[in-house]
Amino acid sequence: MEYYAVRGGHPLEGAVAVHGAKNSALPILAAALLAEGESVIHNCPDLTDTAGALEILTSLGCRVTREGRTVRVDTTCRQGWAVPDRLMGQMRASVLFLGSLLARSGRAEACWPGGCALGSRPIDLHIRAFQALGAQVLDREGRLFCRADRLRGRHLALPFPSVGATENTMLAACGAEGVTILDNAAREPEITDLQGFLRSMGAEVSGAGTSQIRIRGGLPLHPGSYTVMADRIVTATYLCAVAAAGGEGELLGADGTMLAPVVDTLRLAGCQVEQRPDRLWICRKDPLQPVGTVITGPYPAFPTDAQPLLAAVLAAGQGESRIVETIFDQRFRYTQELKKMGAAISVEGSAARITGRPLRGAQVEAADLRGGAALVIAALAAAGDSRIHGLEHLDRGYESLDQDLAALGAGIQRTTR
Ligand code: UD1
């Protein structure tokens, strides 16, 4: 059983390059199915989630190769339309393959994606969008069967700006004749990255990054070539690591403009953060300050994925702050583990009240990806030694968290018991 051994309580100093964005790479890999031939995706992070997406492509007959961070997906021998149950259960983003399979084959089949550690995660908005484009979607004994002899573009609106439903609608709409206009679309930068890849395939897509996305579908697409942007949640993780432990760090290739609410909150907490030409710089020398109330929301609001990371910083600081979580109904489970390090956090419904105080090292267990990263951040700030178990959750979204944090000057090692 592997764990991270962390020696905390001392300031960080160093520089690290931020790897490509998981949440861009996953829809882009699904989009590769839309054309026949070999697409090339650069800066594709090597994570268990991206490996899962590559496995889905392989199971559909595609030839997949990885050389470093460049992935080639050749769809020439593609066949079938079913996403394997095991991968659908492991990774919720597998649902993105339904949109591209529908567009390409007029059929898609998968088991119902399981719930996850963040609470219930329905896919009704994805299904309603497919139906609006003319697909039939049947749920038979826990299996979803999607079928469309012909998809037709139309004007539709999401009741909530879901990231996944926006991406799935874009993918399906590429195979729909005519123009699809999607209102109340999610505006996350990863959606703009998907648009960039689709355009590299010859798709006519515009509006990503705004609430209205327009897709002219039914055009023959060719293989694409694209470089995935730097991961903004990994960036937030390293910013929060330096904020919590103190010291100074440079995040190479990171873009702070996509993380404005996180950067603003860390400044309020007493950090200096500067965007430099090809890097983001952070420094904290003075004690952390409370930040009032932070509310998560769809982009450009404070990202829910950075919520646990900030909570770890505030728990190691001083004074009282509040975090209100509006996206997922059970995203405070990690606070139970933070309490083992001495954190003073009380959760009531969707709000957590955090009173900063010195933390101490402890043995803790990650139960989800960003909750696990929060435990690592807290361990860096805590006096003494910590052990963080449950690394399979962290490996879903961080290529080599231990080596990256060590480059920032942290005392952390991946260890086998
Ligand atoms: C994506 C990100 C995830 C991030 C989340 C919110 C990927 C692979 N994952 O997840 O890291 O935390 O955005 O920024 O990009 N909902 C429904 N019905 C649906 C779809 C969503 O009710 O059909 C609800 C969800 O339960 C949740 C909210 O909408 O409460 C937001 O979910 P959504 O934006 O869809 O998140 P994901 O795409 O799953």
CSV table of C-alpha atoms and ligand atoms in Angstrom, one decimal:
chain,number,residue,atom,x,y,z
A,1,MET,CA,0.0,0.0,0.0
A,2,GLU,CA,1.5,3.3,-1.1
A,3,TYR,CA,1.3,6.6,0.8
A,4,TYR,CA,2.8,10.1,0.8
A,5,ALA,CA,5.1,10.7,3.7
A,6,VAL,CA,5.2,14.4,4.3
A,7,ARG,CA,7.4,16.3,6.7
A,8,GLY,CA,5.6,19.6,7.2
A,9,GLY,CA,6.0,22.9,9.0
A,10,HIS,CA,8.7,24.5,6.9
A,11,PRO,CA,8.4,27.1,4.1
A,12,LEU,CA,8.6,26.1,0.4
A,13,GLU,CA,10.9,27.6,-2.2
A,14,GLY,CA,11.3,26.4,-5.8
A,15,ALA,CA,9.8,26.2,-9.3
A,16,VAL,CA,7.7,23.6,-11.0
A,17,ALA,CA,6.1,23.2,-14.5
A,18,VAL,CA,2.3,22.7,-14.4
A,19,HIS,CA,1.1,19.7,-16.6
A,20,GLY,CA,-1.7,19.7,-19.1
A,21,ALA,CA,-5.3,19.9,-17.9
A,22,LYS,CA,-7.1,16.7,-17.2
A,23,ASN,CA,-10.5,18.3,-17.7
A,24,SER,CA,-9.5,19.5,-21.2
A,25,ALA,CA,-7.7,16.2,-22.2
A,26,LEU,CA,-10.7,14.0,-21.4
A,27,PRO,CA,-13.3,15.7,-23.7
A,28,ILE,CA,-10.6,16.2,-26.4
A,29,LEU,CA,-9.8,12.5,-26.4
A,30,ALA,CA,-13.5,11.7,-26.8
A,31,ALA,CA,-13.7,14.3,-29.6
A,32,ALA,CA,-10.9,12.4,-31.5
A,33,LEU,CA,-13.5,9.8,-32.4
A,34,LEU,CA,-15.3,12.4,-34.6
A,35,ALA,CA,-12.9,12.0,-37.5
A,36,GLU,CA,-11.3,9.1,-39.4
A,37,GLY,CA,-7.5,9.0,-39.2
A,38,GLU,CA,-4.9,10.0,-36.7
A,39,SER,CA,-5.3,13.0,-34.3
A,40,VAL,CA,-2.4,14.2,-32.3
A,41,ILE,CA,-2.8,15.6,-28.8
A,42,HIS,CA,0.2,17.4,-27.2
A,43,ASN,CA,0.7,18.1,-23.5
A,44,CYS,CA,-1.8,15.3,-22.7
A,45,PRO,CA,-1.2,14.6,-19.0
A,46,ASP,CA,-0.3,11.0,-18.0
A,47,LEU,CA,-2.9,10.3,-15.4
A,48,THR,CA,-5.1,7.3,-14.5
A,49,ASP,CA,-8.1,9.2,-15.8
A,50,THR,CA,-6.5,9.9,-19.2
A,51,ALA,CA,-5.3,6.3,-19.3
A,52,GLY,CA,-8.9,5.3,-18.8
A,53,ALA,CA,-10.0,7.4,-21.7
A,54,LEU,CA,-7.3,5.9,-23.9
A,55,GLU,CA,-8.5,2.4,-22.8
A,56,ILE,CA,-12.0,3.3,-24.0
A,57,LEU,CA,-10.6,4.4,-27.4
A,58,THR,CA,-8.7,1.1,-27.6
A,59,SER,CA,-11.8,-0.9,-26.7
A,60,LEU,CA,-13.5,0.9,-29.6
A,61,GLY,CA,-10.8,-0.4,-32.1
A,62,CYS,CA,-8.7,2.8,-32.2
A,63,ARG,CA,-4.9,2.6,-32.2
A,64,VAL,CA,-3.5,4.6,-29.4
A,65,THR,CA,0.1,5.5,-28.7
A,66,ARG,CA,1.7,7.7,-26.2
A,67,GLU,CA,5.2,9.2,-26.4
A,68,GLY,CA,5.9,11.3,-23.4
A,69,ARG,CA,3.0,13.8,-23.3
A,70,THR,CA,2.1,13.4,-27.0
A,71,VAL,CA,-0.8,11.0,-27.6
A,72,ARG,CA,-1.8,9.8,-31.1
A,73,VAL,CA,-5.3,8.4,-31.6
A,74,ASP,CA,-5.9,6.6,-34.9
A,75,THR,CA,-9.6,5.9,-35.4
A,76,THR,CA,-9.2,4.2,-38.8
A,77,CYS,CA,-10.2,0.7,-37.5
A,78,ARG,CA,-12.9,2.1,-35.1
A,79,GLN,CA,-15.8,-0.2,-34.5
A,80,GLY,CA,-18.6,-0.6,-32.0
A,81,TRP,CA,-20.4,2.0,-29.9
A,82,ALA,CA,-20.4,0.6,-26.3
A,83,VAL,CA,-18.3,2.1,-23.5
A,84,PRO,CA,-16.9,-0.7,-21.3
A,85,ASP,CA,-18.8,-1.0,-18.0
A,86,ARG,CA,-15.7,-1.1,-15.9
A,87,LEU,CA,-14.4,2.3,-17.2
A,88,MET,CA,-17.9,3.9,-17.0
A,89,GLY,CA,-17.9,2.9,-13.3
A,90,GLN,CA,-14.4,4.2,-12.7
A,91,MET,CA,-14.5,7.5,-14.3
A,92,ARG,CA,-17.6,9.7,-14.7
A,93,ALA,CA,-16.0,11.6,-17.6
A,94,SER,CA,-16.5,8.4,-19.7
A,95,VAL,CA,-20.0,9.8,-20.3
A,96,LEU,CA,-18.4,12.2,-22.8
A,97,PHE,CA,-17.9,9.3,-25.2
A,98,LEU,CA,-21.7,9.1,-25.6
A,99,GLY,CA,-21.8,12.4,-27.4
A,100,SER,CA,-19.0,11.6,-29.8
A,101,LEU,CA,-20.3,8.0,-30.5
A,102,LEU,CA,-23.8,9.3,-31.2
A,103,ALA,CA,-22.3,11.9,-33.6
A,104,ARG,CA,-20.1,9.4,-35.4
A,105,SER,CA,-22.1,6.1,-35.3
A,106,GLY,CA,-25.6,7.2,-34.5
A,107,ARG,CA,-25.4,4.8,-31.6
A,108,ALA,CA,-24.0,4.8,-28.1
A,109,GLU,CA,-24.4,2.4,-25.2
A,110,ALA,CA,-23.1,2.4,-21.7
A,111,CYS,CA,-24.1,1.4,-18.2
A,112,TRP,CA,-25.4,4.2,-16.0
A,113,PRO,CA,-22.4,6.1,-14.4
A,114,GLY,CA,-22.1,5.4,-10.7
A,115,GLY,CA,-22.5,8.1,-8.1
A,116,CYS,CA,-19.3,9.4,-6.6
A,117,ALA,CA,-17.7,10.7,-3.5
A,118,LEU,CA,-19.0,14.2,-4.1
A,119,GLY,CA,-22.6,13.2,-3.9
A,120,SER,CA,-25.3,12.5,-6.5
A,121,ARG,CA,-24.1,13.3,-10.1
A,122,PRO,CA,-27.0,12.8,-12.5
A,123,ILE,CA,-26.7,13.0,-16.3
A,124,ASP,CA,-30.2,14.1,-17.1
A,125,LEU,CA,-29.0,17.3,-18.7
A,126,HIS,CA,-26.8,15.3,-21.1
A,127,ILE,CA,-29.7,13.0,-22.0
A,128,ARG,CA,-32.1,15.9,-22.5
A,129,ALA,CA,-29.6,17.5,-24.9
A,130,PHE,CA,-29.2,14.3,-26.9
A,131,GLN,CA,-33.0,14.0,-27.1
A,132,ALA,CA,-33.3,17.6,-28.2
A,133,LEU,CA,-31.0,16.8,-31.1
A,134,GLY,CA,-33.2,13.9,-32.2
A,135,ALA,CA,-31.7,10.9,-30.3
A,136,GLN,CA,-33.8,8.3,-28.6
A,137,VAL,CA,-32.4,7.4,-25.2
A,138,LEU,CA,-33.6,4.3,-23.4
A,139,ASP,CA,-32.8,3.2,-19.9
A,140,ARG,CA,-33.1,-0.6,-19.7
A,141,GLU,CA,-32.1,-2.2,-16.5
A,142,GLY,CA,-29.3,0.2,-15.7
A,143,ARG,CA,-28.0,0.5,-19.3
A,144,LEU,CA,-28.4,3.5,-21.5
A,145,PHE,CA,-29.1,3.0,-25.2
A,146,CYS,CA,-28.8,6.1,-27.4
A,147,ARG,CA,-29.8,5.9,-31.0
A,148,ALA,CA,-30.3,8.4,-33.8
A,149,ASP,CA,-30.8,7.7,-37.5
A,150,ARG,CA,-30.3,11.4,-38.0
A,151,LEU,CA,-29.3,14.1,-35.5
A,152,ARG,CA,-30.6,17.6,-36.3
A,153,GLY,CA,-29.2,20.9,-35.1
A,154,ARG,CA,-31.5,23.1,-33.1
A,155,HIS,CA,-31.7,26.0,-30.6
A,156,LEU,CA,-31.6,24.6,-27.0
A,157,ALA,CA,-30.8,25.8,-23.5
A,158,LEU,CA,-29.3,24.1,-20.5
A,159,PRO,CA,-31.3,24.7,-17.2
A,160,PHE,CA,-27.9,24.8,-15.4
A,161,PRO,CA,-24.5,25.5,-17.0
A,162,SER,CA,-23.1,21.9,-16.6
A,163,VAL,CA,-19.6,21.5,-17.9
A,164,GLY,CA,-20.1,17.9,-19.0
A,165,ALA,CA,-23.5,18.5,-20.6
A,166,THR,CA,-22.1,21.5,-22.5
A,167,GLU,CA,-19.2,19.4,-23.8
A,168,ASN,CA,-21.4,16.4,-24.7
A,169,THR,CA,-23.8,18.7,-26.5
A,170,MET,CA,-20.9,20.2,-28.5
A,171,LEU,CA,-19.7,16.7,-29.4
A,172,ALA,CA,-23.1,15.4,-30.5
A,173,ALA,CA,-23.9,18.6,-32.3
A,174,CYS,CA,-20.9,18.1,-34.6
A,175,GLY,CA,-22.8,15.1,-36.0
A,176,ALA,CA,-26.1,17.0,-36.3
A,177,GLU,CA,-27.2,18.5,-39.6
A,178,GLY,CA,-27.5,22.2,-39.5
A,179,VAL,CA,-26.8,24.7,-36.7
A,180,THR,CA,-27.1,24.0,-33.0
A,181,ILE,CA,-27.2,27.0,-30.7
A,182,LEU,CA,-26.6,26.1,-27.0
A,183,ASP,CA,-27.7,28.7,-24.5
A,184,ASN,CA,-26.7,28.9,-20.8
A,185,ALA,CA,-23.6,26.9,-21.7
A,186,ALA,CA,-20.9,26.5,-19.1
A,187,ARG,CA,-18.0,29.0,-19.7
A,188,GLU,CA,-15.1,27.0,-18.2
A,189,PRO,CA,-11.7,27.4,-20.0
A,190,GLU,CA,-11.7,23.7,-20.7
A,191,ILE,CA,-14.7,24.2,-23.0
A,192,THR,CA,-12.7,26.8,-24.9
A,193,ASP,CA,-9.9,24.2,-25.2
A,194,LEU,CA,-12.4,21.6,-26.6
A,195,GLN,CA,-13.5,24.2,-29.1
A,196,GLY,CA,-9.9,24.7,-30.1
A,197,PHE,CA,-9.4,21.0,-30.8
A,198,LEU,CA,-12.7,20.7,-32.7
A,199,ARG,CA,-11.7,23.7,-34.9
A,200,SER,CA,-8.4,22.0,-35.6
A,201,MET,CA,-10.6,19.1,-37.0
A,202,GLY,CA,-12.4,21.6,-39.3
A,203,ALA,CA,-15.5,22.0,-37.1
A,204,GLU,CA,-17.4,25.3,-37.2
A,205,VAL,CA,-17.7,26.0,-33.5
A,206,SER,CA,-17.8,29.5,-31.9
A,207,GLY,CA,-18.8,31.1,-28.6
A,208,ALA,CA,-17.0,28.8,-26.1
A,209,GLY,CA,-16.1,30.9,-23.1
A,210,THR,CA,-19.5,32.7,-23.4
A,211,SER,CA,-23.0,31.5,-22.5
A,212,GLN,CA,-23.9,30.8,-26.1
A,213,ILE,CA,-22.1,28.2,-28.2
A,214,ARG,CA,-22.9,27.8,-31.9
A,215,ILE,CA,-22.0,24.6,-33.8
A,216,ARG,CA,-22.6,24.0,-37.5
A,217,GLY,CA,-22.7,20.2,-37.6
A,218,GLY,CA,-22.8,17.5,-40.3
A,219,LEU,CA,-19.5,18.7,-41.9
A,220,PRO,CA,-16.9,16.1,-42.6
A,221,LEU,CA,-14.1,16.5,-40.0
A,222,HIS,CA,-10.5,15.6,-40.4
A,223,PRO,CA,-8.1,14.5,-37.7
A,224,GLY,CA,-7.0,17.3,-35.4
A,225,SER,CA,-3.8,18.4,-33.8
A,226,TYR,CA,-3.8,20.4,-30.6
A,227,THR,CA,-1.9,21.3,-27.4
A,228,VAL,CA,-3.8,21.0,-24.2
A,229,MET,CA,-3.7,24.0,-21.9
A,230,ALA,CA,-2.0,24.0,-18.4
A,231,ASP,CA,-4.2,22.5,-15.7
A,232,ARG,CA,-5.7,25.4,-13.7
A,233,ILE,CA,-6.7,23.2,-10.7
A,234,VAL,CA,-3.2,21.8,-10.5
A,235,THR,CA,-2.1,25.4,-10.6
A,236,ALA,CA,-4.5,26.2,-7.7
A,237,THR,CA,-3.1,23.2,-5.8
A,238,TYR,CA,0.5,24.5,-6.0
A,239,LEU,CA,-0.6,28.1,-5.2
A,240,CYS,CA,-2.4,26.8,-2.1
A,241,ALA,CA,0.6,24.6,-1.1
A,242,VAL,CA,2.8,27.7,-1.0
A,243,ALA,CA,0.1,29.8,0.7
A,244,ALA,CA,-0.4,27.2,3.4
A,245,ALA,CA,3.3,26.4,4.1
A,246,GLY,CA,4.6,29.9,3.4
A,247,GLY,CA,7.6,30.7,1.2
A,248,GLU,CA,7.9,31.4,-2.5
A,249,GLY,CA,7.2,29.5,-5.7
A,250,GLU,CA,7.1,29.8,-9.4
A,251,LEU,CA,4.6,27.8,-11.5
A,252,LEU,CA,5.9,27.6,-15.0
A,253,GLY,CA,3.4,27.8,-17.8
A,254,ALA,CA,0.5,28.6,-15.4
A,255,ASP,CA,-2.1,31.3,-16.3
A,256,GLY,CA,-3.5,33.1,-13.3
A,257,THR,CA,-6.2,34.9,-15.3
A,258,MET,CA,-8.2,31.6,-15.4
A,259,LEU,CA,-8.1,31.5,-11.7
A,260,ALA,CA,-8.9,35.1,-10.7
A,261,PRO,CA,-11.2,34.3,-7.7
A,262,VAL,CA,-8.6,31.9,-6.3
A,263,VAL,CA,-5.7,34.4,-6.8
A,264,ASP,CA,-7.9,37.2,-5.3
A,265,THR,CA,-8.7,35.1,-2.3
A,266,LEU,CA,-5.1,34.1,-1.7
A,267,ARG,CA,-4.1,37.8,-1.9
A,268,LEU,CA,-6.8,38.6,0.7
A,269,ALA,CA,-5.3,35.9,2.8
A,270,GLY,CA,-1.9,37.7,2.7
A,271,CYS,CA,-0.1,36.2,-0.3
A,272,GLN,CA,1.5,38.1,-3.1
A,273,VAL,CA,0.7,36.7,-6.5
A,274,GLU,CA,2.0,38.0,-9.8
A,275,GLN,CA,1.5,36.9,-13.4
A,276,ARG,CA,4.9,36.9,-15.1
A,277,PRO,CA,5.3,36.3,-18.9
A,278,ASP,CA,5.4,32.5,-18.8
A,279,ARG,CA,4.8,31.8,-15.1
A,280,LEU,CA,2.8,32.6,-12.0
A,281,TRP,CA,4.7,33.7,-8.9
A,282,ILE,CA,3.5,33.4,-5.4
A,283,CYS,CA,5.1,34.5,-2.1
A,284,ARG,CA,3.8,34.4,1.5
A,285,LYS,CA,6.0,35.7,4.3
A,286,ASP,CA,3.5,37.1,6.7
A,287,PRO,CA,0.9,35.1,8.8
A,288,LEU,CA,-2.3,34.1,6.9
A,289,GLN,CA,-5.4,36.2,7.3
A,290,PRO,CA,-9.1,35.2,7.3
A,291,VAL,CA,-10.9,35.8,4.0
A,292,GLY,CA,-14.6,36.2,5.0
A,293,THR,CA,-17.0,34.1,2.9
A,294,VAL,CA,-16.1,32.3,-0.3
A,295,ILE,CA,-18.9,30.9,-2.5
A,296,THR,CA,-18.2,28.3,-5.2
A,297,GLY,CA,-20.1,28.5,-8.5
A,298,PRO,CA,-19.8,27.9,-12.2
A,299,TYR,CA,-17.0,29.8,-14.0
A,300,PRO,CA,-16.0,32.6,-13.6
A,301,ALA,CA,-17.0,32.1,-9.9
A,302,PHE,CA,-14.7,30.4,-7.4
A,303,PRO,CA,-14.2,26.8,-8.7
A,304,THR,CA,-15.6,24.0,-6.7
A,305,ASP,CA,-12.5,21.9,-7.4
A,306,ALA,CA,-10.4,24.5,-5.6
A,307,GLN,CA,-12.7,24.6,-2.6
A,308,PRO,CA,-11.0,21.8,-0.6
A,309,LEU,CA,-7.6,23.3,-1.4
A,310,LEU,CA,-8.5,26.7,0.0
A,311,ALA,CA,-10.1,25.1,3.0
A,312,ALA,CA,-6.7,23.5,3.9
A,313,VAL,CA,-5.0,26.9,3.6
A,314,LEU,CA,-7.6,28.6,5.8
A,315,ALA,CA,-7.5,25.7,8.4
A,316,ALA,CA,-3.8,26.3,8.8
A,317,GLY,CA,-4.1,30.1,9.0
A,318,GLN,CA,-5.8,32.1,11.7
A,319,GLY,CA,-9.2,33.8,12.3
A,320,GLU,CA,-12.6,32.6,11.0
A,321,SER,CA,-13.6,32.2,7.3
A,322,ARG,CA,-16.6,30.5,5.6
A,323,ILE,CA,-16.9,28.5,2.5
A,324,VAL,CA,-20.2,27.9,0.8
A,325,GLU,CA,-20.3,25.0,-1.7
A,326,THR,CA,-23.1,25.4,-4.3
A,327,ILE,CA,-22.1,22.9,-7.0
A,328,PHE,CA,-21.9,19.5,-5.3
A,329,ASP,CA,-24.0,18.4,-2.3
A,330,GLN,CA,-21.3,16.3,-0.5
A,331,ARG,CA,-18.0,18.0,-1.0
A,332,PHE,CA,-16.9,18.5,2.6
A,333,ARG,CA,-16.2,14.9,3.5
A,334,TYR,CA,-12.4,15.6,3.5
A,335,THR,CA,-12.9,17.9,6.4
A,336,GLN,CA,-13.2,14.8,8.7
A,337,GLU,CA,-9.7,13.9,7.8
A,338,LEU,CA,-8.4,17.5,8.2
A,339,LYS,CA,-9.8,17.4,11.7
A,340,LYS,CA,-7.3,14.6,12.5
A,341,MET,CA,-4.6,17.2,11.9
A,342,GLY,CA,-6.2,19.5,14.4
A,343,ALA,CA,-8.3,21.6,12.0
A,344,ALA,CA,-11.3,23.5,13.5
A,345,ILE,CA,-14.0,23.1,10.9
A,346,SER,CA,-17.7,22.8,11.4
A,347,VAL,CA,-19.9,21.9,8.4
A,348,GLU,CA,-23.6,22.7,8.3
A,349,GLY,CA,-25.4,21.8,5.1
A,350,SER,CA,-23.6,23.5,2.2
A,351,ALA,CA,-21.4,25.8,4.4
A,352,ALA,CA,-18.2,25.2,6.3
A,353,ARG,CA,-16.9,27.5,9.1
A,354,ILE,CA,-13.2,27.3,9.4
A,355,THR,CA,-11.1,28.7,12.3
A,356,GLY,CA,-7.5,28.7,11.5
A,357,ARG,CA,-5.0,27.3,14.0
A,358,PRO,CA,-1.6,25.5,13.9
A,359,LEU,CA,-2.0,22.0,12.5
A,360,ARG,CA,-0.1,18.9,13.5
A,361,GLY,CA,1.0,15.9,11.3
A,362,ALA,CA,-1.3,12.8,11.3
A,363,GLN,CA,-2.2,9.7,9.3
A,364,VAL,CA,-5.1,10.4,7.0
A,365,GLU,CA,-6.9,8.9,4.0
A,366,ALA,CA,-7.9,10.6,0.8
A,367,ALA,CA,-11.5,9.7,-0.3
A,368,ASP,CA,-11.5,11.8,-3.5
A,369,LEU,CA,-9.1,13.7,-5.8
A,370,ARG,CA,-9.2,17.3,-4.6
A,371,GLY,CA,-10.1,16.3,-1.0
A,372,GLY,CA,-6.9,14.3,-1.1
A,373,ALA,CA,-4.9,17.2,-2.4
A,374,ALA,CA,-6.3,19.3,0.5
A,375,LEU,CA,-4.8,16.8,2.9
A,376,VAL,CA,-1.4,17.1,1.3
A,377,ILE,CA,-1.6,20.9,1.5
A,378,ALA,CA,-2.5,20.7,5.1
A,379,ALA,CA,0.3,18.3,5.8
A,380,LEU,CA,2.8,20.7,4.3
A,381,ALA,CA,1.7,23.4,6.8
A,382,ALA,CA,1.4,21.0,9.8
A,383,ALA,CA,4.2,20.6,12.3
A,384,GLY,CA,5.7,17.1,12.2
A,385,ASP,CA,5.1,14.1,10.0
A,386,SER,CA,2.0,13.0,8.1
A,387,ARG,CA,1.0,10.0,6.0
A,388,ILE,CA,-1.5,10.4,3.3
A,389,HIS,CA,-3.1,7.2,2.1
A,390,GLY,CA,-5.6,6.7,-0.8
A,391,LEU,CA,-3.1,7.8,-3.5
A,392,GLU,CA,-5.3,6.2,-6.2
A,393,HIS,CA,-7.5,9.2,-5.9
A,394,LEU,CA,-4.6,11.6,-6.3
A,395,ASP,CA,-3.2,9.7,-9.3
A,396,ARG,CA,-6.4,10.5,-11.2
A,397,GLY,CA,-5.5,14.1,-11.5
A,398,TYR,CA,-1.8,14.7,-10.6
A,399,GLU,CA,1.0,13.2,-12.7
A,400,SER,CA,3.6,13.2,-10.0
A,401,LEU,CA,2.4,15.3,-7.1
A,402,ASP,CA,5.3,14.2,-4.8
A,403,GLN,CA,8.0,15.2,-7.4
A,404,ASP,CA,6.3,18.5,-8.2
A,405,LEU,CA,6.0,19.5,-4.6
A,406,ALA,CA,9.6,18.4,-3.9
A,407,ALA,CA,10.6,20.7,-6.8
A,408,LEU,CA,8.8,23.4,-4.8
A,409,GLY,CA,11.0,22.5,-1.8
A,410,ALA,CA,8.5,20.3,0.1
A,411,GLY,CA,9.5,17.3,2.2
A,412,ILE,CA,7.4,14.6,0.5
A,413,GLN,CA,8.0,11.1,-0.6
A,414,ARG,CA,5.9,8.4,-2.2
A,415,THR,CA,6.5,5.4,0.0
A,416,THR,CA,5.4,1.7,0.1
A,417,ARG,CA,4.5,0.1,3.4
B,1,UD1,C1,-16.8,18.9,-14.4
B,1,UD1,C2,-15.3,18.6,-13.9
B,1,UD1,C3,-15.2,18.6,-12.4
B,1,UD1,C4,-15.8,19.8,-11.8
B,1,UD1,C5,-17.2,20.1,-12.3
B,1,UD1,C6,-17.7,21.5,-11.9
B,1,UD1,C7,-14.6,17.2,-15.8
B,1,UD1,C8,-14.1,15.9,-16.2
B,1,UD1,N1,-15.0,17.3,-14.5
B,1,UD1,O1,-17.6,17.8,-13.9
B,1,UD1,O2,-13.9,18.4,-12.1
B,1,UD1,O3,-15.9,19.7,-10.4
B,1,UD1,O4,-17.2,20.2,-13.8
B,1,UD1,O5,-16.9,22.5,-12.3
B,1,UD1,O6,-14.5,18.2,-16.5
B,1,UD1,N2,-25.7,18.1,-13.0
B,1,UD1,C9,-27.0,17.6,-13.1
B,1,UD1,N3,-27.4,16.9,-14.2
B,1,UD1,C10,-26.5,16.7,-15.2
B,1,UD1,C11,-25.2,17.2,-15.1
B,1,UD1,C12,-24.8,17.9,-14.0
B,1,UD1,O7,-27.9,17.8,-12.2
B,1,UD1,O8,-26.9,16.1,-16.2
B,1,UD1,C13,-25.3,18.8,-11.8
B,1,UD1,C14,-24.3,18.0,-11.0
B,1,UD1,O9,-24.8,17.1,-10.1
B,1,UD1,C15,-23.6,19.1,-10.2
B,1,UD1,C16,-23.6,20.3,-11.2
B,1,UD1,O10,-24.7,20.0,-12.1
B,1,UD1,O11,-24.3,19.5,-9.1
B,1,UD1,C17,-22.3,20.6,-11.9
B,1,UD1,O12,-21.9,19.5,-12.6
B,1,UD1,P1,-21.1,19.5,-14.0
B,1,UD1,O13,-20.8,21.0,-14.3
B,1,UD1,O14,-21.9,18.8,-15.0
B,1,UD1,O15,-19.8,18.8,-13.6
B,1,UD1,P2,-19.1,17.7,-14.4
B,1,UD1,O16,-19.1,18.0,-15.9
B,1,UD1,O17,-19.5,16.3,-13.9
